[in-house]
XYZ file of C-alpha atoms in Angstrom:
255
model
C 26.777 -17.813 17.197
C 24.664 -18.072 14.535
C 25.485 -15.633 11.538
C 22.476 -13.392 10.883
C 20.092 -13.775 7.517
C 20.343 -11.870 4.522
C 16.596 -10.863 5.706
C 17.805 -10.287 8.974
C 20.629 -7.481 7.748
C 17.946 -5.751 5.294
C 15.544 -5.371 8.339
C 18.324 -3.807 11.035
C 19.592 -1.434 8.251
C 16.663 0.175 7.210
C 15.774 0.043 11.173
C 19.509 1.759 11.706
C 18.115 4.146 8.363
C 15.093 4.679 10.521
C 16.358 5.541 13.802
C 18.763 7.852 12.130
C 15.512 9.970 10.390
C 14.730 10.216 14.496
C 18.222 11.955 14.752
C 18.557 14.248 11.624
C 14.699 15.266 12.675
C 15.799 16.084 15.901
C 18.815 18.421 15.107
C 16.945 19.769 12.006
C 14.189 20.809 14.736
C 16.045 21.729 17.284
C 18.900 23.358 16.046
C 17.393 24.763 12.443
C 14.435 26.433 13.606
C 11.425 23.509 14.376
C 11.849 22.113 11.491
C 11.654 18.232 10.125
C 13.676 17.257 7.464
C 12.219 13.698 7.411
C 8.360 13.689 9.064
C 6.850 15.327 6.646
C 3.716 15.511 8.323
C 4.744 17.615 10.931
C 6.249 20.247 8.264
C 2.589 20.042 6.192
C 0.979 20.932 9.935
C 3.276 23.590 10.598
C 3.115 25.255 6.951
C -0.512 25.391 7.869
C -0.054 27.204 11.426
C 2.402 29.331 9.779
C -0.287 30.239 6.755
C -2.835 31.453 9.503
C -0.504 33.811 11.047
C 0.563 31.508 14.349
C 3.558 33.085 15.611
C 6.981 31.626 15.918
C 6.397 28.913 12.917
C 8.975 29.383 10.359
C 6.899 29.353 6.792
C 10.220 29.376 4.486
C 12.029 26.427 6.508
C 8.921 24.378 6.213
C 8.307 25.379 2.891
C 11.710 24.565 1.984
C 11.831 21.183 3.834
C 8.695 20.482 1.833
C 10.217 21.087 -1.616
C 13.902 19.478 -0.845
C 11.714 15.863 0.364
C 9.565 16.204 -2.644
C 12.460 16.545 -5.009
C 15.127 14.498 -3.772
C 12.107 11.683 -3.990
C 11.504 12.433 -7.451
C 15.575 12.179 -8.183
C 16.092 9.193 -6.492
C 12.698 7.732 -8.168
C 14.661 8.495 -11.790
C 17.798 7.002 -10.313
C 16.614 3.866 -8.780
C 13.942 3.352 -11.367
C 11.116 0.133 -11.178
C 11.125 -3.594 -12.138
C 14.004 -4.469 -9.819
C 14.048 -7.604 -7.728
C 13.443 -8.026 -4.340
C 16.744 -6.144 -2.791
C 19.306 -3.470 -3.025
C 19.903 -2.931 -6.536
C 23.362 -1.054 -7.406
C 21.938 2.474 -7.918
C 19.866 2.680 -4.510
C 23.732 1.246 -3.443
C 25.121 4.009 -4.692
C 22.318 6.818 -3.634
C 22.807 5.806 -0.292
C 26.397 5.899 -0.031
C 26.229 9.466 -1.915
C 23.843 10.221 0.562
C 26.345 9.315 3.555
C 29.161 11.242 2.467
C 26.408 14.069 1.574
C 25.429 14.396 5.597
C 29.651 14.891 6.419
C 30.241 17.265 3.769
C 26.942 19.208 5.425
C 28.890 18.310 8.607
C 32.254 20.070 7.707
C 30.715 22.764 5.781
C 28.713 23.806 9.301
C 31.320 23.878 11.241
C 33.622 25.942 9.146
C 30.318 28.763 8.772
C 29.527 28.261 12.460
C 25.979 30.062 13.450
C 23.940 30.164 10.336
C 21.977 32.708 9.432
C 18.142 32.270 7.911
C 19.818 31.214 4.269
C 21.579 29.009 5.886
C 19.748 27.287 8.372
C 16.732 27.311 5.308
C 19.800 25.555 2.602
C 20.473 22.714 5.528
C 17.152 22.338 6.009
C 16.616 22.009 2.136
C 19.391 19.942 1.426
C 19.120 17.073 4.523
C 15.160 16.977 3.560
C 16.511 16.349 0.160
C 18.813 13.403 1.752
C 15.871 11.913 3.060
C 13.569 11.626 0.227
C 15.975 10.359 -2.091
C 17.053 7.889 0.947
C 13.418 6.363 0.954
C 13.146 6.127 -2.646
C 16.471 4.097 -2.406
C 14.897 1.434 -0.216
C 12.239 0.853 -1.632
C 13.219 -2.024 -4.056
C 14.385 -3.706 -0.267
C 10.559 -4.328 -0.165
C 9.541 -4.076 3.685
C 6.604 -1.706 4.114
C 6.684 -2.308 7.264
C 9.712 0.049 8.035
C 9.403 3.058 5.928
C 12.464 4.744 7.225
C 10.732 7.980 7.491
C 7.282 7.290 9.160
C 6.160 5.806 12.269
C 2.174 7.258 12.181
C 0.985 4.526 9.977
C 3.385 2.114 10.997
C 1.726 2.516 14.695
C -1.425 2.289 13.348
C -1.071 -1.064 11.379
C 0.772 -2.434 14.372
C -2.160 -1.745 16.741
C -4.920 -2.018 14.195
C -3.469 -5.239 12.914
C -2.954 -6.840 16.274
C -4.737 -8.984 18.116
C -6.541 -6.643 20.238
C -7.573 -4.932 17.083
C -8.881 -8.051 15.260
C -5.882 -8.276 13.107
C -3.961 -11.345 12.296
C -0.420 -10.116 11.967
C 2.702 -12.407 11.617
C 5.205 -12.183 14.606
C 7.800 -10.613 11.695
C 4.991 -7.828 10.818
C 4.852 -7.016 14.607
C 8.327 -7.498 15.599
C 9.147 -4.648 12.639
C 6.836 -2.436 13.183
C 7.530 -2.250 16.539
C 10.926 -2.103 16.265
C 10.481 0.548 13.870
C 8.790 3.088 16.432
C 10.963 2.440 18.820
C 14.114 2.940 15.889
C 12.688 6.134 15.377
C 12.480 7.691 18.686
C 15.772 5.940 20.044
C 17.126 8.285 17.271
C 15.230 11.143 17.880
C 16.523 10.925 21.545
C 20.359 10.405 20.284
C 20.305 13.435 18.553
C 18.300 15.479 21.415
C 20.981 14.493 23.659
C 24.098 15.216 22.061
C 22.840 18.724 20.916
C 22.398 19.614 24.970
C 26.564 18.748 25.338
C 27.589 19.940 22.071
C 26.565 21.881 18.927
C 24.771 21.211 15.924
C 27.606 19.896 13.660
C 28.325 17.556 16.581
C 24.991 16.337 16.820
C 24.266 16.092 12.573
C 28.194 13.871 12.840
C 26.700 11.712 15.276
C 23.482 11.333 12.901
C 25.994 10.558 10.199
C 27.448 7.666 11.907
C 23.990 6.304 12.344
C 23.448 6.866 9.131
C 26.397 5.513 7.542
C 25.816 2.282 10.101
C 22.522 1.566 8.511
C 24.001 1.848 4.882
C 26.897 -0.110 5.656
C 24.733 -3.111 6.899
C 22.433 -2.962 3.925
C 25.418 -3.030 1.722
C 26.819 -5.995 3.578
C 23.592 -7.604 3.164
C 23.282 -6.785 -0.503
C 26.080 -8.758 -1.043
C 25.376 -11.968 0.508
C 24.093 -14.438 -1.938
C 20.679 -15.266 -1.883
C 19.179 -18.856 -0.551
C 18.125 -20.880 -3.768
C 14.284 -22.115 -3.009
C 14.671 -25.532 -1.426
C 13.464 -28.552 -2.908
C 10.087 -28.796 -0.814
C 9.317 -25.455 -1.560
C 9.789 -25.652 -5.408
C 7.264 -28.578 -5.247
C 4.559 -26.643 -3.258
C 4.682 -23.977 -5.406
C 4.272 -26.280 -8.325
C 1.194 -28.328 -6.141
C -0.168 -24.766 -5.768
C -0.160 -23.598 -9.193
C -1.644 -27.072 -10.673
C -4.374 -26.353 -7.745
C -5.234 -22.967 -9.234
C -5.583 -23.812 -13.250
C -7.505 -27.269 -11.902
C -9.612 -23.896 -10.316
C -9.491 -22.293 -13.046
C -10.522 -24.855 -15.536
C -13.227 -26.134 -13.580
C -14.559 -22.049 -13.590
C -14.409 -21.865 -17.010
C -16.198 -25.270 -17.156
C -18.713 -23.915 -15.683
């Protein structure tokens, strides 16, 4: 069997990251009110319906949801920071694994309260939105945009847009992400869906955990594999190509 790329691990945890937004989204909608704690889209949509008076759209859990994403971004921005290489560096290591034992304490602490009232269901909401926009500003250094983690709308678009069909010239690796991507995110969505109709919302945000916690393990594992040194051929194209472009560049300024 042949043991899997460091590449290879990146791409199925942030997939496993992504499919467990699909999850969190689902019991944060289903069981908090209709509210996303990852798509924020939806919650921007919503806030508007909820602005004009459409009944039955919570304004305070969108709101909420809103300011929780925004803000655990901005955290995990300061955390993580810029300039790293191409990878996990140890911060976005740690965020994540904060993050994991985050969704369990959320886990434990539900269960003890049991139903929630509006505070409550609105603090969840807050905090697990929170989770999930210092989650993506964790992976970011990992460098893939084609699986955000959190987003599937554009990610469907570039998959279609770039294809074929659409005129595009996408690699096999662009589609193959992408695609896997969607399908990450609503093979989540339906895990949580399901276990909330034979159990109750702690159950189903435990089971999100484990997905969770699945996806960080795997980009730990691969953060610690030691990276393939540039092979011999490659060093020397990269060396033809540069002499190419100042022979280019030369002959430019020649001119």
């Amino acid at each position: 069997m042949r043991r899997p790329t460091t590449a290879g691990l990146y791409t199925s945890g942030l997939l496993l990251l992504t499919a467990a937004t699909g999850a969190i989204d689902a019991v944060s909608f289903l069981a908090l009110d209709g509210v996303f704690t990852g798509n924020m889209t939806g919650n921007v949509l919503f806030l508007a319906f909820a602005l004009v008076g459409v009944p039955d759209i919570p304004l305070l859990n969108n709101a909420f949801a809103l300011v929780g994403f925004a803000l655990g971004s901005v955290v995990g921005g300061r955390l993580v920071r810029r300039g790293h290489p191409v990878g996990l560096p140890a911060r976005s290591a740690w965020l994540l694994v904060a993050g994991t034992a985050l969704v369990f304490v959320l886990v434990g602490v539900w269960a003890a309260v049991g139903e929630l009232a509006a505070v409550g269901q609105i603090t969840l909401t807050a905090v697990l939105a929170a989770l999930m926009g210092a989650q993506v500003a964790a992976v970011k250094p990992v460098g893939n945009t084609d699986i955000t983690t959190v987003v599937v709308t554009s990610t469907l678009a570039n998959v279609t847009r770039e294809s074929r069909l659409g005129g595009g010239r996408q690699t096999w690796a662009q589609w193959r992400h992408r695609t896997f991507a969607v399908l990450a995110m609503g093979a989540g969505a339906a895990v949580g869906a399901a276990v909330l109709r034979v159990a109750d919302g702690p159950v189903a945000l435990a089971a999100c955990g484990v997905v969770f916690a699945a996806g960080v393990t795997v980009l730990l594992v691969a953060r610690g594999r030691p990276r393939r040194p540039a092979r011999p051929q490659e060093d020397a194209g990269r060396e033809v190509a540069g002499a190419s472009a100042r022979q280019e560049a030369v002959g430019l300024a020649a001119g």
